[in-house]
């Protein structure tokens, strides 16, 4: 048996004996298949069986798990653990208290404790728990009496306090509706700085699977490749570019974009569709304006990016947005969330909450009120979707984007006269653009369409990719405003489309360093 310090929590299987999940299958056979597929630890959990049955089944399970060198823990029942000599127990907050369990079990027994809050986690660590089971991540039909649904944000708060990345750490697994489709973003979004989940615990994703071995092996493979697929802004192993390096890289990225025909898939409102599509074309991307969730999986595989522009959050569009983010997350291609008018109505606030729960966004882009709404801290009641008067200074805005970027583990772009972009580590203020951008409809939405195709194109560093997209857009707007043909918002639009195209043609002869107003 592995010693306690070697406890591998990567893929933690919890059994279930109910017919809805186990069906007619034999739990020992299912666990054996799961062990073959690579589960690293097993918990025998049966809330209803008689003690005699529990001991018999646990003993049979132990024979299986020992064959695969996988520790077997017993849910709640110390007596069953002792009776069969299993490696340890898992206890909930209402079960035998940790210190009593420690006294009863042999010194090398593994004891895991369920924690749903920072307080419970701290108490369990103080008490010497070997690992924490953090939950409930998402509501699950498997356990009907769950007390608190904490999501990735609640999990992140616990991890931030538990120092899972240090040597005094305790391993943590999350549980509740985790499956192959969401496991990577759940791990990514739960991470707090260096503190990440050691793994995830699942019941139905393996027990109810048609092929438990295949399901376990797929889950494990995804868990192990999370960092390559989901990262905040810099691909693992790529040194984050800053200052001068960003200026050096920008023209090359823009030039590559111009001839890329990269897909910019927009789920956006009818008001801006035409303008955004023209903007995409002029920058070298290939736009598709499709609000059909059913075709999102096919489109997601084409290597482009998706804009979810929450302009009209009806039941129909919401299900399309959700299908969209799931499809792009699965394909590993970027998604930008534009929470249009996010703070204006309760419907939109609820829509933001739903969308944040559904998937991972590489970029969250909005004006100050919208970013505030996403933070859940908006005190300003928005009137329409236009940006209202600003209530904070530059420092506060920079702090806002930085803290949201850290919380959601993505890029945050706050648009305005000055745009603020942060990946939680690097924050930049960009003061290029034109006053006319604020006088035409859809200029913010179209910027999202451009940023997402730049992200799809330049994968090494999303922060640098977003800056290149923003500069392409805003330097073109400046040139359009200076063009004699531009007399106001109406004539600005065609001049702007022209300049988006022309800037792409002569970007190599431009001194981006001199033109860009970056801080
Ligand atoms: N404990 P599934 S949730 C056993 O929140 C259990 O502590 C939970 O099942 C907790 O992976 C849960 O099928 C069931 O959603 C998880
Ligand atoms: Mg329990």
XYZ file of C-alpha atoms and ligand atoms in Angstrom:
536
model
C 0.000 0.000 0.000
C 1.241 3.504 -0.728
C 2.368 5.500 2.260
C 0.183 8.424 3.162
C 2.441 11.108 1.684
C 2.143 9.370 -1.676
C -1.606 9.569 -1.643
C -2.630 10.074 -5.266
C -5.977 11.844 -5.372
C -6.007 12.514 -9.122
C -9.086 10.448 -9.861
C -11.136 9.490 -6.846
C -13.998 7.052 -7.360
C -16.919 7.026 -4.928
C -19.286 4.074 -5.256
C -23.057 4.176 -5.253
C -25.429 1.276 -4.743
C -28.675 2.796 -6.032
C -30.222 1.264 -9.109
C -30.388 4.599 -10.970
C -26.606 4.725 -11.009
C -25.294 1.190 -10.576
C -28.104 -0.411 -12.577
C -27.895 -4.201 -12.503
C -24.128 -4.139 -12.365
C -22.009 -5.646 -9.634
C -20.142 -2.996 -7.702
C -16.954 -5.077 -7.503
C -16.867 -5.586 -11.241
C -17.459 -1.879 -11.877
C -14.690 -0.932 -9.442
C -12.313 -3.415 -11.057
C -12.943 -1.884 -14.469
C -12.454 1.587 -13.021
C -9.147 0.477 -11.474
C -8.038 -0.821 -14.868
C -8.983 2.569 -16.311
C -6.745 4.313 -13.798
C -8.701 5.535 -10.766
C -6.168 6.339 -8.069
C -8.328 5.924 -4.968
C -11.697 4.343 -4.182
C -14.283 5.111 -1.537
C -16.920 2.534 -0.755
C -20.097 4.428 -0.033
C -23.419 2.776 0.673
C -25.817 4.644 2.905
C -28.452 1.933 3.187
C -27.042 -1.599 3.343
C -26.950 -3.627 6.552
C -23.651 -3.888 8.381
C -23.145 -7.498 7.372
C -23.532 -6.647 3.702
C -21.263 -3.630 4.071
C -18.491 -5.742 5.539
C -18.864 -8.466 2.939
C -18.833 -6.022 0.016
C -15.988 -3.936 1.485
C -13.898 -7.053 1.876
C -14.517 -8.075 -1.742
C -13.763 -4.554 -2.916
C -10.542 -4.552 -0.924
C -9.384 -7.700 -2.700
C -9.931 -5.861 -6.001
C -8.310 -2.554 -5.037
C -5.277 -4.283 -3.507
C -4.677 -6.009 -6.823
C -4.319 -2.567 -8.420
C -2.463 -0.989 -5.513
C -5.277 1.506 -5.038
C -6.263 2.560 -1.489
C -9.793 1.729 -0.368
C -11.576 4.080 2.003
C -14.912 3.462 3.682
C -17.522 6.173 3.862
C -18.470 7.062 7.412
C -18.205 3.539 8.925
C -15.072 3.132 11.038
C -16.208 -0.323 12.119
C -16.382 -1.540 8.529
C -12.947 -0.069 7.847
C -11.455 -1.879 10.857
C -13.274 -5.092 10.062
C -11.784 -5.407 6.582
C -8.477 -3.607 7.169
C -9.199 -0.951 4.545
C -6.726 1.915 4.177
C -8.992 4.486 5.801
C -12.274 6.332 5.972
C -14.002 9.362 4.603
C -16.060 11.315 7.111
C -18.611 14.051 6.606
C -19.327 16.912 8.983
C -22.120 14.918 10.651
C -20.135 11.684 11.009
C -17.646 10.580 13.687
C -15.553 13.648 14.627
C -12.039 13.676 13.203
C -10.179 13.418 16.512
C -12.334 10.490 17.618
C -11.718 8.746 14.296
C -7.990 9.301 14.735
C -8.114 7.677 18.189
C -10.100 4.690 16.969
C -8.226 3.894 13.748
C -4.611 2.718 13.400
C -2.071 5.556 13.107
C -1.422 5.029 9.397
C -5.116 5.121 8.464
C -6.077 7.667 5.835
C -8.814 10.001 7.041
C -10.496 12.334 4.593
C -12.990 14.970 5.654
C -15.746 16.732 3.745
C -15.491 20.542 3.815
C -17.904 23.029 2.297
C -16.470 26.215 3.757
C -13.182 27.787 4.703
C -14.024 27.252 8.400
C -14.672 23.538 7.941
C -11.530 23.204 5.836
C -9.355 24.975 8.401
C -10.750 22.869 11.232
C -10.118 19.652 9.294
C -6.541 20.666 8.465
C -5.894 21.646 12.102
C -7.292 18.290 13.158
C -4.868 16.463 10.878
C -7.097 15.325 8.018
C -5.149 13.583 5.261
C -7.160 15.203 2.526
C -10.305 17.284 2.046
C -13.312 16.396 -0.046
C -14.570 19.811 -1.120
C -18.169 20.107 -2.164
C -20.690 20.335 -3.387
C -19.262 21.679 -6.630
C -22.505 21.602 -8.642
C -25.950 20.292 -7.754
C -26.094 16.572 -8.397
C -28.917 14.047 -8.618
C -26.558 11.497 -7.030
C -26.736 13.092 -3.585
C -30.040 14.710 -2.824
C -29.254 16.051 0.645
C -26.286 18.226 -0.275
C -26.013 21.253 1.989
C -24.183 23.899 0.061
C -23.448 24.242 -3.620
C -20.202 26.218 -3.712
C -19.152 26.074 -7.366
C -15.653 26.796 -8.557
C -15.605 30.121 -6.744
C -16.319 28.605 -3.316
C -13.770 25.888 -4.014
C -11.231 28.532 -4.993
C -11.781 30.343 -1.686
C -11.132 27.162 0.248
C -8.027 26.327 -1.786
C -6.671 29.834 -1.288
C -6.712 29.212 2.461
C -5.498 25.634 2.430
C -2.083 26.095 0.855
C -2.419 23.013 -1.278
C 0.711 24.074 -3.131
C 2.986 24.135 -0.086
C 4.632 21.356 1.818
C 2.320 21.883 4.779
C -0.511 21.298 2.437
C -3.272 18.812 2.431
C -4.613 17.328 -0.765
C -8.044 18.454 -1.946
C -10.550 16.835 -4.253
C -13.789 18.429 -5.419
C -17.056 16.507 -5.784
C -20.495 17.043 -7.305
C -21.541 16.669 -10.951
C -17.992 16.537 -12.233
C -17.602 14.686 -15.517
C -15.388 14.490 -18.590
C -17.019 17.543 -20.157
C -16.376 19.908 -17.263
C -13.434 18.428 -15.377
C -10.717 20.557 -16.952
C -12.393 23.898 -16.537
C -13.475 22.950 -12.996
C -9.849 22.313 -12.068
C -8.685 25.447 -13.891
C -11.303 27.761 -12.424
C -10.964 26.412 -8.872
C -7.270 27.185 -8.772
C -6.096 30.003 -6.517
C -2.578 31.100 -7.460
C -0.418 28.011 -6.904
C -3.109 26.185 -4.973
C -4.916 23.694 -7.093
C -7.102 20.662 -6.646
C -5.174 17.416 -6.339
C -7.913 15.764 -8.325
C -11.645 15.223 -8.551
C -14.079 12.746 -7.045
C -16.859 11.287 -9.146
C -19.700 8.850 -8.761
C -21.945 8.735 -11.820
C -19.294 9.767 -14.371
C -17.725 6.335 -13.845
C -20.285 4.121 -12.087
C -23.122 4.955 -14.481
C -20.902 4.912 -17.576
C -21.509 2.254 -20.211
C -17.811 1.430 -19.996
C -16.340 2.355 -16.583
C -12.785 1.526 -17.674
C -12.980 3.802 -20.691
C -14.687 6.528 -18.622
C -11.975 6.403 -15.959
C -9.168 6.444 -18.469
C -10.692 9.387 -20.349
C -11.194 11.346 -17.127
C -7.643 10.698 -15.961
C -6.211 11.738 -19.301
C -8.197 14.981 -19.164
C -7.216 15.681 -15.566
C -3.544 15.263 -16.420
C -3.721 17.498 -19.505
C -5.701 20.304 -17.898
C -2.850 22.798 -17.816
C -2.174 22.446 -21.540
C -5.767 22.999 -22.510
C -6.928 25.516 -19.924
C -4.575 28.285 -18.965
C -5.135 31.890 -17.987
C -3.167 33.629 -20.671
C 0.208 32.032 -21.239
C 0.547 28.498 -22.498
C 2.504 26.377 -19.998
C 6.222 26.696 -20.668
C 5.876 30.009 -22.524
C 7.491 32.912 -20.749
C 4.951 35.755 -20.390
C 5.896 38.639 -22.669
C 5.938 42.158 -21.315
C 6.592 45.756 -22.431
C 9.029 45.921 -25.320
C 8.476 42.298 -26.314
C 4.761 42.963 -26.785
C 5.521 45.866 -29.146
C 7.928 43.693 -31.082
C 5.404 40.901 -31.480
C 2.320 42.974 -32.376
C 2.997 43.781 -36.064
C 3.823 40.165 -36.849
C 0.648 38.942 -35.195
C -1.489 41.495 -37.033
C 0.140 40.582 -40.333
C -0.530 36.904 -39.741
C -4.147 37.670 -38.833
C -4.780 39.625 -42.028
C -4.181 36.586 -44.212
C -5.572 33.999 -41.793
C -9.310 33.819 -42.621
C -9.610 32.583 -39.054
C -13.152 31.937 -37.886
C -14.890 34.495 -35.720
C -18.132 32.872 -34.646
C -20.584 35.357 -33.224
C -23.651 34.625 -31.173
C -24.765 38.191 -31.144
C -27.811 40.398 -31.414
C -29.305 41.444 -34.723
C -28.452 45.117 -34.216
C -24.722 44.562 -34.532
C -24.451 41.465 -36.708
C -23.842 43.279 -39.982
C -21.317 45.738 -38.602
C -19.387 43.078 -36.644
C -19.243 40.809 -39.705
C -17.821 43.630 -41.828
C -15.257 44.452 -39.155
C -14.151 40.817 -38.995
C -13.755 40.590 -42.758
C -11.744 43.799 -42.897
C -9.304 42.466 -40.277
C -8.743 39.214 -42.184
C -11.055 36.959 -40.176
C -13.919 34.925 -41.502
C -17.137 35.795 -39.659
C -20.088 33.548 -39.048
C -23.108 34.962 -37.270
C -24.889 31.868 -36.029
C -27.145 31.660 -33.009
C -27.904 28.017 -33.642
C -26.599 26.035 -30.668
C -27.046 22.773 -32.567
C -24.272 23.608 -35.017
C -21.898 24.975 -32.371
C -20.036 21.653 -31.926
C -19.188 21.513 -35.643
C -18.170 25.158 -35.798
C -16.147 24.843 -32.589
C -13.857 22.327 -34.238
C -12.829 24.734 -37.000
C -10.122 26.354 -34.896
C -11.656 29.794 -34.492
C -13.174 31.616 -31.546
C -16.676 32.342 -30.262
C -18.206 35.592 -29.062
C -21.177 35.293 -26.760
C -22.806 38.667 -26.881
C -25.577 38.620 -24.319
C -27.496 41.343 -26.126
C -30.816 39.542 -25.938
C -30.926 36.994 -23.144
C -34.099 35.042 -23.882
C -34.604 31.353 -23.097
C -33.735 30.483 -26.713
C -30.572 32.528 -26.961
C -29.456 31.403 -23.503
C -29.598 27.758 -24.526
C -27.628 28.632 -27.678
C -24.991 30.487 -25.603
C -24.694 27.515 -23.265
C -24.344 25.056 -26.133
C -21.754 27.408 -27.634
C -19.502 27.731 -24.604
C -19.669 24.000 -23.911
C -18.731 23.167 -27.495
C -15.818 25.609 -27.624
C -14.551 24.528 -24.199
C -14.639 20.917 -25.354
C -12.752 21.767 -28.531
C -10.240 23.917 -26.641
C -10.968 27.022 -28.703
C -11.416 30.495 -27.211
C -14.655 32.058 -26.019
C -15.280 35.705 -25.246
C -18.199 36.691 -23.043
C -19.713 40.097 -23.658
C -22.267 40.607 -20.871
C -24.112 43.375 -22.701
C -26.165 45.540 -20.374
C -25.234 43.069 -17.640
C -26.392 45.140 -14.714
C -29.509 46.573 -16.301
C -32.172 44.032 -15.350
C -32.549 41.044 -13.070
C -32.952 38.819 -16.140
C -29.506 39.845 -17.339
C -27.921 39.468 -13.915
C -29.324 35.947 -13.708
C -28.135 35.262 -17.274
C -24.585 36.200 -16.264
C -24.714 33.862 -13.277
C -25.984 31.034 -15.466
C -23.348 31.594 -18.138
C -20.524 31.769 -15.590
C -21.674 28.442 -14.171
C -21.871 26.846 -17.608
C -18.341 27.169 -18.867
C -15.003 28.897 -19.107
C -14.482 32.193 -20.893
C -11.028 33.090 -22.135
C -12.016 36.748 -22.100
C -14.736 38.660 -20.292
C -15.208 41.987 -22.026
C -17.482 44.842 -21.118
C -17.792 48.450 -20.109
C -17.370 49.441 -16.497
C -20.993 48.701 -15.534
C -20.921 45.317 -17.228
C -17.661 44.272 -15.611
C -19.104 45.455 -12.300
C -22.177 43.301 -12.909
C -20.003 40.259 -13.551
C -18.142 40.956 -10.336
C -21.516 40.989 -8.616
C -20.583 44.273 -7.061
C -22.426 46.668 -9.290
C -24.089 49.402 -7.319
C -24.857 51.390 -10.435
C -28.245 50.687 -11.994
C -27.593 50.767 -15.724
C -30.154 52.467 -17.949
C -29.355 50.977 -21.304
C -26.530 49.039 -22.823
C -24.449 52.167 -23.444
C -21.697 53.000 -21.014
C -22.814 55.424 -18.350
C -20.689 57.962 -16.509
C -17.693 56.412 -14.801
C -17.670 56.126 -11.054
C -14.085 55.033 -10.521
C -10.608 56.315 -11.248
C -7.938 54.657 -13.351
C -6.412 52.874 -10.383
C -9.755 51.428 -9.327
C -10.550 50.249 -12.841
C -7.170 48.561 -13.127
C -7.802 46.866 -9.766
C -11.267 45.765 -10.899
C -10.078 44.026 -14.054
C -7.162 42.468 -12.224
C -9.245 41.038 -9.429
C -11.920 39.668 -11.778
C -9.206 38.134 -13.954
C -7.754 36.411 -10.903
C -11.142 35.203 -9.748
C -12.309 33.857 -13.115
C -8.790 32.875 -14.201
C -9.164 34.504 -17.597
C -8.500 37.789 -19.388
C -10.708 40.726 -18.480
C -11.091 43.669 -20.828
C -12.876 46.790 -19.623
C -13.617 49.092 -22.529
C -13.967 52.849 -22.347
C -12.039 55.960 -23.395
C -9.136 54.026 -21.934
C -9.346 50.241 -22.113
C -8.040 48.100 -19.281
C -6.838 44.578 -19.944
C -5.605 42.136 -17.301
C -4.714 38.488 -16.968
C -4.461 38.806 -13.206
C -0.726 39.267 -13.367
C -0.169 41.769 -16.164
C -2.483 44.767 -16.446
C -2.335 47.326 -19.221
C -4.239 50.533 -19.991
C -4.707 51.275 -23.694
C -5.722 54.807 -24.651
C -5.959 54.524 -28.425
C -9.238 54.765 -30.338
C -11.632 57.414 -31.540
C -14.433 59.433 -29.992
C -16.668 58.204 -32.838
C -16.480 54.616 -31.556
C -18.711 55.766 -28.727
C -21.220 57.277 -31.169
C -21.926 54.232 -33.318
C -23.727 51.088 -32.335
C -21.911 47.800 -31.926
C -18.363 49.124 -31.666
C -17.779 47.299 -28.378
C -19.348 44.103 -29.701
C -17.251 44.220 -32.865
C -14.098 44.658 -30.790
C -15.003 41.384 -29.072
C -15.294 39.673 -32.450
C -11.811 40.871 -33.350
C -10.207 39.995 -30.007
C -11.540 36.436 -30.126
C -10.124 35.723 -33.588
C -6.742 37.096 -32.480
C -6.877 34.743 -29.493
C -7.709 31.833 -31.759
C -4.777 32.716 -33.997
C -2.057 33.451 -31.449
C -2.207 30.719 -28.815
C 1.089 31.155 -26.993
C 0.061 34.232 -25.048
C -3.572 35.348 -24.926
C -2.659 38.660 -23.315
C -0.383 39.583 -26.212
C -2.961 38.306 -28.721
C -5.671 40.498 -27.185
C -3.408 43.574 -27.272
C -2.658 42.968 -30.951
C -6.398 42.753 -31.694
C -7.220 45.860 -29.671
C -4.442 47.841 -31.365
C -5.498 46.716 -34.837
C -8.988 47.962 -34.032
C -8.139 51.190 -32.269
C -5.280 52.363 -34.468
C -7.609 51.914 -37.445
C -10.263 53.974 -35.629
C -7.721 56.758 -35.089
C -6.773 56.781 -38.744
C -10.437 56.824 -39.779
C -11.146 59.828 -37.570
C -8.220 61.692 -39.123
C -9.412 60.886 -42.628
C -10.942 64.008 -44.303
C -13.879 61.901 -45.493
C -14.905 61.368 -41.873
C -17.294 64.116 -40.792
C -19.183 62.354 -38.008
C -20.384 58.966 -36.821
C -22.080 58.087 -40.124
C -19.102 58.666 -42.390
C -16.795 57.267 -39.698
C -18.160 53.744 -40.245
C -17.036 53.230 -43.872
C -13.746 55.031 -43.173
C -13.163 52.742 -40.197
C -13.844 49.557 -42.199
C -11.394 50.835 -44.839
C -8.714 51.583 -42.265
C -9.095 48.195 -40.585
C -8.290 46.694 -43.948
C -5.544 49.183 -44.890
C -3.762 49.000 -41.543
C -3.524 45.265 -42.053
C -1.817 45.880 -45.384
C 0.805 48.346 -44.169
C 1.308 47.232 -40.569
C 4.931 46.249 -41.225
C 5.811 49.855 -42.098
C 4.140 51.265 -38.967
C 5.970 52.071 -35.765
C 3.502 50.432 -33.375
C 5.682 51.437 -30.471
C 5.149 55.107 -31.296
C 1.457 54.817 -32.179
C 0.320 52.709 -29.246
C -0.636 54.467 -26.043
C -0.029 51.685 -23.585
C 0.623 51.999 -19.887
N -20.794 13.769 -1.841
P -21.757 12.647 -8.927
S -21.774 15.134 -3.702
C -21.038 11.424 -2.599
O -21.103 17.280 -1.780
C -21.198 12.861 -2.780
O -20.169 16.015 -0.316
C -21.063 15.009 -2.185
O -21.941 12.328 -7.374
C -20.770 16.185 -1.367
O -20.308 12.558 -9.219
C -21.742 13.463 -3.908
O -22.538 11.560 -9.604
C -22.258 12.782 -5.108
O -22.369 13.989 -9.173
C -21.452 13.104 -6.351
Mg -21.065 11.207 5.097
